[in-house]
Amino acid sequence: MVVGIWIWEITQFDEFLKSFYNWNERLEIPNILYGLAFSNVFTAAIASSILGIGLFLKNKTGWILITGWYWFLITNGIKSIFEEGIKDSTDFFQALFFFLIPLGLIFLMNKFNGISEYHKIQSSKKLKLNLLAIGIGILLAVFRVVKKNLLQQCL
């Protein structure tokens, strides 16, 4: 999944650059930075890489990365709702759906002992790890916003 997202985003970015530049100018550094500034490419790839790394780690770091990714989805959804708003009932149900799935998965991760045993998490440490994961999720969402805004200001 992670490799597929990276390949998809690279091809999307290449298509984006094709629409502005010819073949020889497309891969020049200023043109790539310009393309990164006006497209929000590679954010999903970075976030999915964090999830992929977390899935293969059988320790607290894996737990934090996985739950942090879910909190990133929730924070990103909140940001999108504030920016675009909810226009009709379809948007409302989509927003509800995209909040309930990550929250449900976070609840399942905290509830079942098999997941805790896989990551070697003690019940007394779950609160600290969940708070750290919330921080990581918020930092990923802030990174996404800052990445786009800083690149736009540099150009």
PDB file of C-alpha atoms in Angstrom:
ATOM      1  CA  MET A   1       0.000   0.000   0.000  1.00  0.00           C
ATOM      2  CA  VAL A   2       2.773   2.423   0.941  1.00  0.00           C
ATOM      3  CA  VAL A   3       4.746   1.757  -2.247  1.00  0.00           C
ATOM      4  CA  GLY A   4       1.563   2.102  -4.303  1.00  0.00           C
ATOM      5  CA  ILE A   5       0.795   5.476  -2.755  1.00  0.00           C
ATOM      6  CA  TRP A   6       4.337   6.689  -3.435  1.00  0.00           C
ATOM      7  CA  ILE A   7       4.177   5.555  -7.070  1.00  0.00           C
ATOM      8  CA  TRP A   8       0.755   7.124  -7.537  1.00  0.00           C
ATOM      9  CA  GLU A   9       1.867  10.449  -6.056  1.00  0.00           C
ATOM     10  CA  ILE A  10       5.052  10.535  -8.146  1.00  0.00           C
ATOM     11  CA  THR A  11       3.027   9.975 -11.321  1.00  0.00           C
ATOM     12  CA  GLN A  12       0.498  12.625 -10.256  1.00  0.00           C
ATOM     13  CA  PHE A  13       3.314  15.095  -9.616  1.00  0.00           C
ATOM     14  CA  ASP A  14       4.874  14.289 -12.988  1.00  0.00           C
ATOM     15  CA  GLU A  15       1.525  14.902 -14.696  1.00  0.00           C
ATOM     16  CA  PHE A  16       1.211  18.177 -12.817  1.00  0.00           C
ATOM     17  CA  LEU A  17       4.661  19.282 -14.022  1.00  0.00           C
ATOM     18  CA  LYS A  18       3.852  18.212 -17.604  1.00  0.00           C
ATOM     19  CA  SER A  19       0.978  20.656 -17.674  1.00  0.00           C
ATOM     20  CA  PHE A  20       3.332  23.602 -16.971  1.00  0.00           C
ATOM     21  CA  TYR A  21       6.720  22.734 -18.446  1.00  0.00           C
ATOM     22  CA  ASN A  22       8.161  20.984 -21.451  1.00  0.00           C
ATOM     23  CA  TRP A  23      10.250  17.827 -21.156  1.00  0.00           C
ATOM     24  CA  ASN A  24      13.632  19.543 -20.650  1.00  0.00           C
ATOM     25  CA  GLU A  25      12.503  22.140 -18.079  1.00  0.00           C
ATOM     26  CA  ARG A  26      10.350  19.819 -16.007  1.00  0.00           C
ATOM     27  CA  LEU A  27      13.078  18.404 -13.751  1.00  0.00           C
ATOM     28  CA  GLU A  28      14.868  21.653 -12.904  1.00  0.00           C
ATOM     29  CA  ILE A  29      14.959  22.407  -9.165  1.00  0.00           C
ATOM     30  CA  PRO A  30      13.047  25.744  -9.280  1.00  0.00           C
ATOM     31  CA  ASN A  31      10.297  24.139 -11.342  1.00  0.00           C
ATOM     32  CA  ILE A  32      10.032  21.188  -8.954  1.00  0.00           C
ATOM     33  CA  LEU A  33       9.808  23.561  -5.962  1.00  0.00           C
ATOM     34  CA  TYR A  34       7.161  25.556  -7.775  1.00  0.00           C
ATOM     35  CA  GLY A  35       5.220  22.370  -8.411  1.00  0.00           C
ATOM     36  CA  LEU A  36       5.515  21.289  -4.776  1.00  0.00           C
ATOM     37  CA  ALA A  37       4.283  24.686  -3.624  1.00  0.00           C
ATOM     38  CA  PHE A  38       1.066  24.583  -5.589  1.00  0.00           C
ATOM     39  CA  SER A  39       0.296  20.918  -5.241  1.00  0.00           C
ATOM     40  CA  ASN A  40      -0.114  19.065  -2.004  1.00  0.00           C
ATOM     41  CA  VAL A  41       1.763  16.058  -3.311  1.00  0.00           C
ATOM     42  CA  PHE A  42       3.648  13.577  -1.133  1.00  0.00           C
ATOM     43  CA  THR A  43       1.723  14.328   2.072  1.00  0.00           C
ATOM     44  CA  ALA A  44      -0.242  11.088   1.818  1.00  0.00           C
ATOM     45  CA  ALA A  45       2.954   9.233   0.950  1.00  0.00           C
ATOM     46  CA  ILE A  46       4.747  10.526   4.038  1.00  0.00           C
ATOM     47  CA  ALA A  47       1.773   9.764   6.282  1.00  0.00           C
ATOM     48  CA  SER A  48       1.336   6.282   4.822  1.00  0.00           C
ATOM     49  CA  SER A  49       5.062   5.613   5.266  1.00  0.00           C
ATOM     50  CA  ILE A  50       4.676   6.344   8.958  1.00  0.00           C
ATOM     51  CA  LEU A  51       1.801   3.851   9.134  1.00  0.00           C
ATOM     52  CA  GLY A  52       3.815   1.251   7.212  1.00  0.00           C
ATOM     53  CA  ILE A  53       6.793   1.613   9.534  1.00  0.00           C
ATOM     54  CA  GLY A  54       4.519   1.380  12.578  1.00  0.00           C
ATOM     55  CA  LEU A  55       2.908  -1.828  11.355  1.00  0.00           C
ATOM     56  CA  PHE A  56       6.217  -3.658  11.241  1.00  0.00           C
ATOM     57  CA  LEU A  57       7.542  -2.507  14.607  1.00  0.00           C
ATOM     58  CA  LYS A  58       6.575  -4.784  17.482  1.00  0.00           C
ATOM     59  CA  ASN A  59       7.221  -2.253  20.227  1.00  0.00           C
ATOM     60  CA  LYS A  60       5.883   0.982  21.689  1.00  0.00           C
ATOM     61  CA  THR A  61       7.156   2.979  18.740  1.00  0.00           C
ATOM     62  CA  GLY A  62       4.992   0.948  16.366  1.00  0.00           C
ATOM     63  CA  TRP A  63       1.964   1.535  18.589  1.00  0.00           C
ATOM     64  CA  ILE A  64       2.629   5.287  18.682  1.00  0.00           C
ATOM     65  CA  LEU A  65       3.129   5.537  14.911  1.00  0.00           C
ATOM     66  CA  ILE A  66      -0.054   3.606  14.108  1.00  0.00           C
ATOM     67  CA  THR A  67      -2.289   5.520  16.517  1.00  0.00           C
ATOM     68  CA  GLY A  68      -0.568   8.771  15.544  1.00  0.00           C
ATOM     69  CA  TRP A  69      -1.522   8.085  11.944  1.00  0.00           C
ATOM     70  CA  TYR A  70      -5.162   7.650  12.954  1.00  0.00           C
ATOM     71  CA  TRP A  71      -5.043  10.928  14.870  1.00  0.00           C
ATOM     72  CA  PHE A  72      -3.513  12.552  11.775  1.00  0.00           C
ATOM     73  CA  LEU A  73      -6.539  11.425   9.783  1.00  0.00           C
ATOM     74  CA  ILE A  74      -8.894  12.889  12.386  1.00  0.00           C
ATOM     75  CA  THR A  75      -6.986  16.190  12.648  1.00  0.00           C
ATOM     76  CA  ASN A  76      -6.772  16.475   8.892  1.00  0.00           C
ATOM     77  CA  GLY A  77     -10.515  15.866   8.634  1.00  0.00           C
ATOM     78  CA  ILE A  78     -11.235  18.606  11.169  1.00  0.00           C
ATOM     79  CA  LYS A  79      -9.032  21.016   9.203  1.00  0.00           C
ATOM     80  CA  SER A  80     -10.842  20.149   5.981  1.00  0.00           C
ATOM     81  CA  ILE A  81     -14.243  20.744   7.573  1.00  0.00           C
ATOM     82  CA  PHE A  82     -13.161  24.153   8.864  1.00  0.00           C
ATOM     83  CA  GLU A  83     -11.757  25.130   5.450  1.00  0.00           C
ATOM     84  CA  GLU A  84     -14.540  23.819   3.221  1.00  0.00           C
ATOM     85  CA  GLY A  85     -17.490  23.507   5.578  1.00  0.00           C
ATOM     86  CA  ILE A  86     -20.372  21.048   5.398  1.00  0.00           C
ATOM     87  CA  LYS A  87     -22.664  21.966   2.524  1.00  0.00           C
ATOM     88  CA  ASP A  88     -25.246  19.189   2.601  1.00  0.00           C
ATOM     89  CA  SER A  89     -26.155  15.932   4.297  1.00  0.00           C
ATOM     90  CA  THR A  90     -23.787  13.928   2.094  1.00  0.00           C
ATOM     91  CA  ASP A  91     -20.832  15.960   3.340  1.00  0.00           C
ATOM     92  CA  PHE A  92     -22.052  15.497   6.909  1.00  0.00           C
ATOM     93  CA  PHE A  93     -22.241  11.714   6.598  1.00  0.00           C
ATOM     94  CA  GLN A  94     -18.859  11.538   4.880  1.00  0.00           C
ATOM     95  CA  ALA A  95     -17.295  13.581   7.679  1.00  0.00           C
ATOM     96  CA  LEU A  96     -18.990  11.404  10.284  1.00  0.00           C
ATOM     97  CA  PHE A  97     -17.810   8.264   8.489  1.00  0.00           C
ATOM     98  CA  PHE A  98     -14.209   9.478   8.308  1.00  0.00           C
ATOM     99  CA  PHE A  99     -14.218  10.366  12.016  1.00  0.00           C
ATOM    100  CA  LEU A 100     -15.839   7.179  13.238  1.00  0.00           C
ATOM    101  CA  ILE A 101     -13.519   4.764  11.433  1.00  0.00           C
ATOM    102  CA  PRO A 102     -10.246   6.078  12.921  1.00  0.00           C
ATOM    103  CA  LEU A 103     -11.836   6.545  16.338  1.00  0.00           C
ATOM    104  CA  GLY A 104     -13.198   3.000  16.185  1.00  0.00           C
ATOM    105  CA  LEU A 105      -9.794   1.608  15.250  1.00  0.00           C
ATOM    106  CA  ILE A 106      -8.134   3.552  18.068  1.00  0.00           C
ATOM    107  CA  PHE A 107     -10.747   2.159  20.456  1.00  0.00           C
ATOM    108  CA  LEU A 108     -10.098  -1.387  19.206  1.00  0.00           C
ATOM    109  CA  MET A 109      -6.348  -0.969  19.602  1.00  0.00           C
ATOM    110  CA  ASN A 110      -6.829   0.147  23.190  1.00  0.00           C
ATOM    111  CA  LYS A 111      -9.486  -2.435  24.059  1.00  0.00           C
ATOM    112  CA  PHE A 112      -8.066  -5.750  22.840  1.00  0.00           C
ATOM    113  CA  ASN A 113      -5.212  -7.358  24.710  1.00  0.00           C
ATOM    114  CA  GLY A 114      -3.854  -9.157  21.636  1.00  0.00           C
ATOM    115  CA  ILE A 115      -2.816  -5.875  20.053  1.00  0.00           C
ATOM    116  CA  SER A 116      -1.275  -4.717  23.334  1.00  0.00           C
ATOM    117  CA  GLU A 117       0.652  -7.975  23.642  1.00  0.00           C
ATOM    118  CA  TYR A 118       1.878  -7.721  20.050  1.00  0.00           C
ATOM    119  CA  HIS A 119       3.312  -4.274  20.743  1.00  0.00           C
ATOM    120  CA  LYS A 120       4.358  -5.217  24.314  1.00  0.00           C
ATOM    121  CA  ILE A 121       2.284  -2.428  25.879  1.00  0.00           C
ATOM    122  CA  GLN A 122       1.335  -2.497  29.538  1.00  0.00           C
ATOM    123  CA  SER A 123      -2.143  -1.246  30.435  1.00  0.00           C
ATOM    124  CA  SER A 124      -0.715   1.396  32.752  1.00  0.00           C
ATOM    125  CA  LYS A 125       1.318   2.966  29.921  1.00  0.00           C
ATOM    126  CA  LYS A 126      -1.480   3.211  27.342  1.00  0.00           C
ATOM    127  CA  LEU A 127      -2.556   6.695  28.435  1.00  0.00           C
ATOM    128  CA  LYS A 128       0.948   8.139  27.989  1.00  0.00           C
ATOM    129  CA  LEU A 129       1.378   6.446  24.639  1.00  0.00           C
ATOM    130  CA  ASN A 130      -2.026   7.619  23.418  1.00  0.00           C
ATOM    131  CA  LEU A 131      -1.251  11.211  24.414  1.00  0.00           C
ATOM    132  CA  LEU A 132       2.054  10.984  22.569  1.00  0.00           C
ATOM    133  CA  ALA A 133       0.241   9.564  19.537  1.00  0.00           C
ATOM    134  CA  ILE A 134      -2.236  12.470  19.603  1.00  0.00           C
ATOM    135  CA  GLY A 135       0.736  14.833  19.569  1.00  0.00           C
ATOM    136  CA  ILE A 136       2.323  13.026  16.645  1.00  0.00           C
ATOM    137  CA  GLY A 137      -0.950  13.078  14.705  1.00  0.00           C
ATOM    138  CA  ILE A 138      -1.338  16.803  15.261  1.00  0.00           C
ATOM    139  CA  LEU A 139       2.308  17.383  14.292  1.00  0.00           C
ATOM    140  CA  LEU A 140       1.769  15.495  11.029  1.00  0.00           C
ATOM    141  CA  ALA A 141      -1.250  17.665  10.240  1.00  0.00           C
ATOM    142  CA  VAL A 142       0.723  20.819  11.093  1.00  0.00           C
ATOM    143  CA  PHE A 143       3.580  19.556   8.907  1.00  0.00           C
ATOM    144  CA  ARG A 144       1.174  19.231   6.005  1.00  0.00           C
ATOM    145  CA  VAL A 145      -0.061  22.802   6.387  1.00  0.00           C
ATOM    146  CA  VAL A 146       3.403  24.274   7.005  1.00  0.00           C
ATOM    147  CA  LYS A 147       4.895  22.390   4.055  1.00  0.00           C
ATOM    148  CA  LYS A 148       2.442  23.890   1.663  1.00  0.00           C
ATOM    149  CA  ASN A 149       2.518  27.405   3.121  1.00  0.00           C
ATOM    150  CA  LEU A 150       6.309  27.645   3.399  1.00  0.00           C
ATOM    151  CA  LEU A 151       6.868  26.441  -0.139  1.00  0.00           C
ATOM    152  CA  GLN A 152       4.337  28.945  -1.447  1.00  0.00           C
ATOM    153  CA  GLN A 153       6.102  31.791   0.396  1.00  0.00           C
ATOM    154  CA  CYS A 154       9.534  30.775  -0.917  1.00  0.00           C
ATOM    155  CA  LEU A 155       8.385  31.100  -4.483  1.00  0.00           C
TER     156      LEU A 155
END
